PDB file of C-alpha atoms in Angstrom:
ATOM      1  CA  UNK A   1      -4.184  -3.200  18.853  1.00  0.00           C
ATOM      2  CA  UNK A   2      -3.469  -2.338  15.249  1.00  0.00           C
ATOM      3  CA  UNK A   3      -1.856   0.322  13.806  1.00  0.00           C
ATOM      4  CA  UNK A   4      -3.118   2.871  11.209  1.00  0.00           C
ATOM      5  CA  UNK A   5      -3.427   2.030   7.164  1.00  0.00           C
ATOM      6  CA  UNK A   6      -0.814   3.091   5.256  1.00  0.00           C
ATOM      7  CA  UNK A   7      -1.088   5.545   1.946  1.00  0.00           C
ATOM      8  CA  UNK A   8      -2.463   3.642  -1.160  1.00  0.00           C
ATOM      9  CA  UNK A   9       0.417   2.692  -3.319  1.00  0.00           C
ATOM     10  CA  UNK A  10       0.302   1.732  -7.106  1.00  0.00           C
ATOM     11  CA  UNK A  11       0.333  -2.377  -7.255  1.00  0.00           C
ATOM     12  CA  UNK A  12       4.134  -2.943  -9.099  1.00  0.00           C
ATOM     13  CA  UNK A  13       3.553  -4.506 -12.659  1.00  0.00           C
ATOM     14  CA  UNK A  14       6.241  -6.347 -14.632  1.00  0.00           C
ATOM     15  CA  UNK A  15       8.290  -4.035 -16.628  1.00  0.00           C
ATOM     16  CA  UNK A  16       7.428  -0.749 -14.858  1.00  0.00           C
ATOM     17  CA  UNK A  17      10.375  -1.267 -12.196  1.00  0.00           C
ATOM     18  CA  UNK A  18       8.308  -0.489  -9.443  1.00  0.00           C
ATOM     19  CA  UNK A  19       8.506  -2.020  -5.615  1.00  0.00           C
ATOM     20  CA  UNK A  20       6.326  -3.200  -3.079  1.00  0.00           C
ATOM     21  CA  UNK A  21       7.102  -1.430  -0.467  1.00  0.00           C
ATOM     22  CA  UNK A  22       5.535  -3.601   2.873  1.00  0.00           C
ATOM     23  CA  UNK A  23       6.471  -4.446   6.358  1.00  0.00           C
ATOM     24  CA  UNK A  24       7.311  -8.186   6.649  1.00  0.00           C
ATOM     25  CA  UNK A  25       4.828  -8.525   9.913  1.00  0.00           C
ATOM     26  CA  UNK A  26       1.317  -9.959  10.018  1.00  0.00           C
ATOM     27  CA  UNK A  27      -1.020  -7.701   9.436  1.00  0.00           C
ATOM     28  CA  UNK A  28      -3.803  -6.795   7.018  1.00  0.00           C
ATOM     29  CA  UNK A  29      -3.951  -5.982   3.562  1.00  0.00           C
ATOM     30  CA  UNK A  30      -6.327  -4.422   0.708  1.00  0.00           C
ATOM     31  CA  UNK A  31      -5.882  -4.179  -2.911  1.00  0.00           C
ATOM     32  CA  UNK A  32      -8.454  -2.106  -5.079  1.00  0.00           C
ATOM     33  CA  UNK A  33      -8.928  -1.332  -8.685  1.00  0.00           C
ATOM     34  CA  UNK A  34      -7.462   1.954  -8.919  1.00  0.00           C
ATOM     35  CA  UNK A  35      -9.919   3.771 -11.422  1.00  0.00           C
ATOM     36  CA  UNK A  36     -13.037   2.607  -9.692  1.00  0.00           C
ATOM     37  CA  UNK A  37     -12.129   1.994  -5.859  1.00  0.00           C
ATOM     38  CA  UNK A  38     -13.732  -2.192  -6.555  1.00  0.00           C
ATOM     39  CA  UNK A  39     -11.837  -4.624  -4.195  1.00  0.00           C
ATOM     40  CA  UNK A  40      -9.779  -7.255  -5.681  1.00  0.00           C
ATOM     41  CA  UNK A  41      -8.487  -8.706  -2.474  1.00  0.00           C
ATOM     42  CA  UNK A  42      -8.504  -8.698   0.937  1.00  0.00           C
ATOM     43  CA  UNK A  43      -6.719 -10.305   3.767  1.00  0.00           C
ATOM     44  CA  UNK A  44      -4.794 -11.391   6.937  1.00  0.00           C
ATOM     45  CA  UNK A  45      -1.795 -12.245   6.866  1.00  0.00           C
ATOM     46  CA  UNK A  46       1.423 -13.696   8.627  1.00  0.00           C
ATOM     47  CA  UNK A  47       4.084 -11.784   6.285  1.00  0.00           C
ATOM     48  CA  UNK A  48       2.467  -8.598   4.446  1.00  0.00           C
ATOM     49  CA  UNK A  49       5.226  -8.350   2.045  1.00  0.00           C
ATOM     50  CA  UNK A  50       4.862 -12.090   1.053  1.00  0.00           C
ATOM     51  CA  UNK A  51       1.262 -12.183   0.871  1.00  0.00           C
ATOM     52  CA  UNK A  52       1.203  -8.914  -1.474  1.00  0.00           C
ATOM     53  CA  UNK A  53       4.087 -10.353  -3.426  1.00  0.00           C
ATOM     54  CA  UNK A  54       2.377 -13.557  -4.156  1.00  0.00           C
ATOM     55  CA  UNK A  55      -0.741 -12.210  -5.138  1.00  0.00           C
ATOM     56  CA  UNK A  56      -2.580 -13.135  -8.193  1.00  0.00           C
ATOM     57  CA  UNK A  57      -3.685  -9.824  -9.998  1.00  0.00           C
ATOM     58  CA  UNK A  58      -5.041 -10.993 -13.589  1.00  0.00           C
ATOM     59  CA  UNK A  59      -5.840 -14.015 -15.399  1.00  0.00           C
ATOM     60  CA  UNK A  60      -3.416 -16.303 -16.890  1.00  0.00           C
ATOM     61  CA  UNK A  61      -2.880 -17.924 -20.341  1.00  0.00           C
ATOM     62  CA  UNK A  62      -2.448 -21.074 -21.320  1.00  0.00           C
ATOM     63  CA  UNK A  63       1.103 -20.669 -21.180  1.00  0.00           C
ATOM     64  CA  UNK A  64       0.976 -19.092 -17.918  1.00  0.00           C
ATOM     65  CA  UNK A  65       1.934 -15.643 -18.707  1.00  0.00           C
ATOM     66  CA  UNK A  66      -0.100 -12.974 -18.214  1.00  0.00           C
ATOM     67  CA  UNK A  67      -1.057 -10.673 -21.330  1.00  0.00           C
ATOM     68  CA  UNK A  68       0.072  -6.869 -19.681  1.00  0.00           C
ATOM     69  CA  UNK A  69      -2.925  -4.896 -21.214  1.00  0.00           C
ATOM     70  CA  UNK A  70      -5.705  -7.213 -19.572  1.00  0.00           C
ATOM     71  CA  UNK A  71      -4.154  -6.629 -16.275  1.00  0.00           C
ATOM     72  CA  UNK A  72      -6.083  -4.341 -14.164  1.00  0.00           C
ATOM     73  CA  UNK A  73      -4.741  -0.891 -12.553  1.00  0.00           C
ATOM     74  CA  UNK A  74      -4.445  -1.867  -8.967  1.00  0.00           C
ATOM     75  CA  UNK A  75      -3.309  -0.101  -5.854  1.00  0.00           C
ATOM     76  CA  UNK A  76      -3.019  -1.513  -2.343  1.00  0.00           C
ATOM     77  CA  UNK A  77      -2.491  -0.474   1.559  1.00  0.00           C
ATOM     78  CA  UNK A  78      -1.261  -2.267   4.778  1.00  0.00           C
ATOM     79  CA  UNK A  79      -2.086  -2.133   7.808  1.00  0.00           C
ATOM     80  CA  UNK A  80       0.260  -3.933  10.308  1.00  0.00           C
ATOM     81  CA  UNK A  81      -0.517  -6.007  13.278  1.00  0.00           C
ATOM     82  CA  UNK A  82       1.658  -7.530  16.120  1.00  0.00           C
ATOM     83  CA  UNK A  83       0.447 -10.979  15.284  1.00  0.00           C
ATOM     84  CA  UNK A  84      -2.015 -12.457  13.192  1.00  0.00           C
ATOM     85  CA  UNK A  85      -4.832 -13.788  15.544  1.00  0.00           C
ATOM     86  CA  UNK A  86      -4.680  -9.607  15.863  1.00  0.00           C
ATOM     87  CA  UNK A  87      -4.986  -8.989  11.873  1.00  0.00           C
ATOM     88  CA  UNK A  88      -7.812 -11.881  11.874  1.00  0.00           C
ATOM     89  CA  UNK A  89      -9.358  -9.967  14.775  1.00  0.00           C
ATOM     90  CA  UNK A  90      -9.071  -6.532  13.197  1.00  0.00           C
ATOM     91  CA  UNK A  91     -10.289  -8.089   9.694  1.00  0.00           C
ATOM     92  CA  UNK A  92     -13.650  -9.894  10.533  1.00  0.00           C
ATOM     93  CA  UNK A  93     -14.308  -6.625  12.587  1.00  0.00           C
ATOM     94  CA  UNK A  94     -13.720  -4.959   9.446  1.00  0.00           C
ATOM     95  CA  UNK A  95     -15.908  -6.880   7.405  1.00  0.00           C
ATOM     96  CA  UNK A  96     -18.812  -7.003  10.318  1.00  0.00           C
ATOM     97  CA  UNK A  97     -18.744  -3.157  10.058  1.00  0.00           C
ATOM     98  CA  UNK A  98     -18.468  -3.326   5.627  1.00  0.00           C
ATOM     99  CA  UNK A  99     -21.534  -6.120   6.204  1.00  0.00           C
ATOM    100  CA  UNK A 100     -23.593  -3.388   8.806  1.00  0.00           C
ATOM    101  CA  UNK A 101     -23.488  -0.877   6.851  1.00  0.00           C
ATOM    102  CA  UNK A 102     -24.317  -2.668   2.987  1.00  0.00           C
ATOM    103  CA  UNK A 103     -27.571  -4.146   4.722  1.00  0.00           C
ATOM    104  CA  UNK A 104     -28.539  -0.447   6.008  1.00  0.00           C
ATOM    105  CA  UNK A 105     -27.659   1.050   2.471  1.00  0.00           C
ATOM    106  CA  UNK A 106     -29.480  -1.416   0.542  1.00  0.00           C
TER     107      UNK A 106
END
């Protein structure tokens, strides 16, 4: 049994001071672009707040830092589990339902 998705809250970017704010449980996560709802990632995880933390969100340079203005407005939700063979249940559910209902629309 899962619990419900949590409010979408604005991905923290370097320099803004902001905080992920995420349960440290396995669970599920989502991250979108925030001005046109694409999806960036997607996942199951063991530790929520460590997955989300550790997330790549734009592409690197040489030099391994990331130029701020390329970086894409992203915004993400949770969605805790009480394990994670329960968050890689709920997920491929998920993405059964998100694979249902593309093949009807298209």
């Amino acid at each position: 049994m899962i619990s419900t998705w949590s409010e979408w809250k604005r991905y923290p970017r370097a320099g803004r001071g902001d905080n992920l704010e995420a349960p440290i449980t396995p669970g599920i996560y989502e991250v979108r672009v925030a001005g046109t709802g694409a999806l960036h990632s997607f996942g199951a995880v063991d530790n929520l707040a460590q997955a989300l933390a550790l997330l790549s969100v734009g592409p690197k340079s040489w030099f391994g830092r990331r130029d701020p203005e390329k970086l894409p407005d992203l915004e993400y939700r949770t969605c805790a589990t009480h394990s994670k063979a329960a968050a890689k249940a709920a997920a491929e559910r998920m993405i059964g339902r998100r694979e249902t209902y593309m093949s009807g629309a298209a």
